[in-house]
Short mmCIF file of C-alpha atoms in Angstrom, two decimals:
data_model
loop_
_atom_site.label_atom_id
_atom_site.label_comp_id
_atom_site.label_asym_id
_atom_site.label_seq_id
_atom_site.Cartn_x
_atom_site.Cartn_y
_atom_site.Cartn_z
CA MET A 1 -16.81 -7.03 22.98
CA SER A 2 -16.76 -5.17 19.67
CA THR A 3 -19.89 -5.40 17.54
CA PHE A 4 -18.12 -4.04 14.47
CA GLU A 5 -17.53 -6.71 11.84
CA PRO A 6 -14.74 -5.82 9.38
CA PRO A 7 -15.48 -6.66 5.74
CA ALA A 8 -14.09 -9.85 4.29
CA GLU A 9 -12.49 -8.02 1.37
CA THR A 10 -11.04 -4.65 0.48
CA LEU A 11 -13.78 -2.23 -0.54
CA ALA A 12 -11.78 0.81 -1.66
CA ASP A 13 -8.24 2.14 -2.16
CA VAL A 14 -7.65 5.18 0.03
CA VAL A 15 -4.76 7.64 0.20
CA LEU A 16 -3.85 9.02 3.62
CA VAL A 17 -2.04 12.31 3.07
CA ASP A 18 1.29 12.51 4.88
CA TYR A 19 2.20 16.19 5.33
CA GLY A 20 3.83 15.87 8.75
CA LEU A 21 0.89 16.56 11.07
CA GLY A 22 -1.41 13.55 10.88
CA ASN A 23 -2.19 10.75 13.29
CA LEU A 24 -1.26 8.28 10.57
CA ARG A 25 -0.91 5.04 12.48
CA SER A 26 -4.30 5.14 14.21
CA ALA A 27 -6.03 6.46 11.09
CA THR A 28 -4.51 3.68 8.99
CA ARG A 29 -5.64 0.99 11.41
CA GLY A 30 -9.16 2.40 11.51
CA LEU A 31 -9.45 2.69 7.74
CA GLU A 32 -8.10 -0.81 7.21
CA ARG A 33 -10.55 -2.21 9.72
CA ALA A 34 -13.31 -0.38 7.85
CA GLY A 35 -12.36 -2.15 4.60
CA ALA A 36 -9.84 0.17 2.94
CA SER A 37 -6.48 -0.50 1.41
CA VAL A 38 -4.42 2.46 2.65
CA GLU A 39 -1.46 4.18 1.02
CA ILE A 40 0.33 6.80 3.13
CA THR A 41 1.95 9.30 0.80
CA ASP A 42 2.75 12.92 0.01
CA ASP A 43 2.79 12.18 -3.73
CA PRO A 44 -0.05 14.10 -5.41
CA ASP A 45 0.04 11.71 -8.36
CA ALA A 46 -1.33 9.03 -6.03
CA PHE A 47 -4.53 11.01 -5.44
CA ALA A 48 -5.84 10.38 -8.95
CA ALA A 49 -5.45 6.61 -8.60
CA ALA A 50 -7.27 6.45 -5.26
CA ASP A 51 -10.97 5.97 -4.63
CA GLY A 52 -10.77 8.58 -1.88
CA VAL A 53 -8.32 10.85 -0.04
CA VAL A 54 -8.11 11.42 3.72
CA LEU A 55 -6.52 14.62 5.06
CA PRO A 56 -5.75 14.01 8.75
CA GLY A 57 -4.36 16.65 11.05
CA VAL A 58 -3.26 17.52 14.57
CA GLY A 59 -1.86 20.96 15.36
CA ALA A 60 -2.11 24.57 14.24
CA PHE A 61 -3.90 25.89 11.15
CA ARG A 62 -0.92 27.89 9.85
CA GLU A 63 1.48 24.99 10.15
CA GLY A 64 -1.02 22.69 8.52
CA MET A 65 -1.51 24.92 5.51
CA GLU A 66 2.22 25.60 5.16
CA ASN A 67 3.03 21.88 5.28
CA ALA A 68 0.24 21.01 2.88
CA GLY A 69 1.01 23.95 0.58
CA PRO A 70 2.74 21.84 -2.11
CA LEU A 71 -0.36 19.64 -2.22
CA ARG A 72 -2.96 22.42 -2.37
CA GLU A 73 -3.54 22.23 -6.12
CA ALA A 74 -3.74 18.43 -6.14
CA LEU A 75 -6.23 18.44 -3.26
CA THR A 76 -8.46 21.07 -4.84
CA ASP A 77 -8.30 19.35 -8.24
CA HIS A 78 -9.30 16.09 -6.58
CA ALA A 79 -12.27 17.78 -4.90
CA ASP A 80 -13.30 19.75 -7.99
CA ALA A 81 -13.41 16.49 -9.94
CA GLY A 82 -16.11 15.26 -7.56
CA ARG A 83 -13.92 12.70 -5.84
CA PRO A 84 -14.20 12.00 -2.08
CA LEU A 85 -12.01 14.11 0.21
CA PHE A 86 -12.30 13.55 3.98
CA GLY A 87 -10.69 15.98 6.45
CA ILE A 88 -10.17 14.92 10.08
CA CYS A 89 -9.85 17.43 12.96
CA LEU A 90 -7.29 20.00 11.71
CA GLY A 91 -7.80 18.48 8.27
CA MET A 92 -11.47 19.44 8.48
CA GLN A 93 -10.60 23.00 9.52
CA MET A 94 -8.21 23.22 6.57
CA LEU A 95 -11.15 22.60 4.21
CA LEU A 96 -12.48 26.05 5.15
CA THR A 97 -11.30 29.45 3.92
CA SER A 98 -9.59 30.85 7.00
CA SER A 99 -9.12 30.55 10.76
CA GLU A 100 -9.01 32.96 13.66
CA GLU A 101 -6.18 30.84 15.07
CA ALA A 102 -3.48 32.58 13.05
CA ASP A 103 -4.77 36.01 14.10
CA HIS A 104 -5.04 34.87 17.72
CA GLU A 105 -1.41 33.77 17.63
CA GLY A 106 -0.35 37.03 15.99
CA GLU A 107 0.60 35.29 12.76
CA GLY A 108 -1.74 37.12 10.39
CA GLU A 109 -4.22 35.71 7.92
CA VAL A 110 -3.72 32.24 6.48
CA THR A 111 -5.78 30.92 3.56
CA GLY A 112 -7.26 27.45 3.80
CA LEU A 113 -8.31 25.19 0.93
CA ASP A 114 -11.63 27.09 0.58
CA LEU A 115 -13.52 23.92 -0.37
CA VAL A 116 -16.14 24.60 2.31
CA PRO A 117 -16.30 28.41 2.43
CA GLY A 118 -16.18 29.79 5.96
CA THR A 119 -13.88 30.40 8.89
CA ASN A 120 -12.76 28.64 12.06
CA VAL A 121 -13.41 30.50 15.31
CA ARG A 122 -12.16 30.05 18.87
CA PHE A 123 -14.54 28.80 21.57
CA ASP A 124 -15.82 31.76 23.59
CA VAL A 125 -17.59 29.85 26.33
CA ASP A 126 -17.48 29.58 30.10
CA ARG A 127 -15.86 26.16 29.85
CA LYS A 128 -12.37 24.77 29.67
CA VAL A 129 -10.68 25.23 26.30
CA PRO A 130 -9.63 23.11 24.49
CA HIS A 131 -12.80 21.07 24.30
CA MET A 132 -11.46 17.61 25.07
CA GLY A 133 -13.30 14.34 25.48
CA TRP A 134 -16.47 12.56 24.40
CA ASN A 135 -19.49 14.44 23.12
CA GLU A 136 -22.81 13.52 21.57
CA LEU A 137 -23.42 13.91 17.84
CA GLU A 138 -26.68 15.37 16.58
CA VAL A 139 -27.21 14.77 12.87
CA GLU A 140 -28.76 17.83 11.21
CA ARG A 141 -29.19 16.50 7.68
CA ASP A 142 -28.62 13.41 5.58
CA HIS A 143 -25.17 12.57 4.32
CA PRO A 144 -23.64 9.13 3.71
CA LEU A 145 -20.87 9.82 6.25
CA VAL A 146 -23.24 10.08 9.22
CA GLU A 147 -25.57 7.18 8.54
CA GLY A 148 -26.31 5.40 11.81
CA VAL A 149 -24.48 7.76 14.19
CA ASP A 150 -27.18 10.20 15.35
CA GLY A 151 -27.04 10.37 19.16
CA GLU A 152 -23.76 8.47 19.35
CA TYR A 153 -20.60 9.81 21.00
CA ALA A 154 -17.29 10.82 19.42
CA TYR A 155 -13.94 11.98 20.78
CA PHE A 156 -12.94 15.64 20.35
CA VAL A 157 -9.76 17.64 21.03
CA HIS A 158 -9.91 21.23 19.71
CA SER A 159 -9.99 24.91 20.62
CA TYR A 160 -11.47 26.16 17.33
CA TYR A 161 -14.55 25.11 15.40
CA ALA A 162 -15.90 25.67 11.91
CA GLU A 163 -18.38 28.39 10.97
CA PRO A 164 -19.33 27.66 7.34
CA ASP A 165 -20.80 30.52 5.30
CA ASP A 166 -23.63 28.24 4.19
CA PRO A 167 -25.64 26.80 7.11
CA ASP A 168 -26.47 23.80 4.91
CA ALA A 169 -22.78 22.82 5.06
CA VAL A 170 -23.37 21.68 8.65
CA VAL A 171 -24.14 17.95 8.63
CA ALA A 172 -23.93 17.24 12.38
CA THR A 173 -23.40 19.29 15.54
CA ALA A 174 -22.29 18.84 19.14
CA ASP A 175 -22.82 21.07 22.15
CA TYR A 176 -20.06 22.68 24.21
CA GLY A 177 -21.73 25.78 25.55
CA VAL A 178 -22.55 26.49 21.92
CA ASP A 179 -23.80 24.22 19.17
CA PHE A 180 -20.82 23.79 16.87
CA PRO A 181 -20.36 21.80 13.64
CA ALA A 182 -19.03 18.32 14.29
CA VAL A 183 -19.34 17.30 10.62
CA VAL A 184 -19.36 19.59 7.57
CA ALA A 185 -19.66 18.97 3.84
CA ASN A 186 -19.57 20.98 0.63
CA GLU A 187 -22.64 21.50 -1.53
CA ALA A 188 -21.77 18.62 -3.84
CA GLY A 189 -21.30 16.31 -0.87
CA ASN A 190 -17.94 14.85 -1.92
CA VAL A 191 -15.82 17.06 0.38
CA PHE A 192 -16.51 16.57 4.07
CA GLY A 193 -14.82 16.53 7.45
CA THR A 194 -15.20 15.60 11.09
CA GLN A 195 -14.02 17.87 13.89
CA PHE A 196 -13.67 14.78 16.07
CA HIS A 197 -11.22 11.94 15.59
CA PRO A 198 -13.06 8.90 14.21
CA GLU A 199 -9.95 6.77 14.71
CA LYS A 200 -10.22 7.48 18.45
CA SER A 201 -14.02 7.25 18.69
CA GLY A 202 -14.60 3.55 19.18
CA GLU A 203 -17.59 1.94 17.46
CA THR A 204 -18.96 5.33 16.37
CA GLY A 205 -15.70 6.22 14.66
CA LEU A 206 -15.49 2.85 12.95
CA ARG A 207 -19.00 3.35 11.63
CA ILE A 208 -17.99 6.76 10.25
CA LEU A 209 -14.89 5.28 8.60
CA ARG A 210 -16.89 2.38 7.18
CA ASN A 211 -19.44 4.86 5.79
CA PHE A 212 -16.57 6.73 4.14
CA VAL A 213 -15.04 3.60 2.64
CA GLU A 214 -18.40 2.46 1.29
CA TYR A 215 -19.01 5.94 -0.15
CA CYS A 216 -15.63 5.74 -1.93
CA ALA A 217 -16.46 2.29 -3.27
CA GLU A 218 -19.82 3.43 -4.61
CA ARG A 219 -18.30 6.44 -6.35
#
């Protein structure tokens, strides 16, 4: 039986960015259960009216940045204004500056949003890639997003992981032959992402989403 109690009222208005690569249905359900009113849109004008923006993502870095290209300025303006921006899986990787994925696929360099400076690198471990399944989270430093989830398990599906330029950008890690960032955040703390899928991570994921919604409400 679930121990997660949804709030009795809406806590925050959240925009879920629709750029063609997101797991929108599951993310919407999770956010709504966590207390958010969710608008799915590709209209950048909606960002300014929202308490927070979620950038989901499943797929390749190049395709993600090409699809989200028309929204790049609106996303960076939102972040630069100190407003909450939450990247999930590919969406988290898109917060960084670049990715080895494009080079690995012979597609050349692709520029990310550069909101958390760094690059995404391919797993070079003696284990099956992609890393797929449940893994334990180890919180490395305080951030509102990870309150109450140290030592809990989340669901991952990825072949690349973030390497931020600033080690302090790493909020939580997981181990897959190498300790890799499971949660990252910018210096100001308002831009953050999870490499795992909170909407697929049971009670742990709901806690993460609730933390995000409460953070948006407090801002």
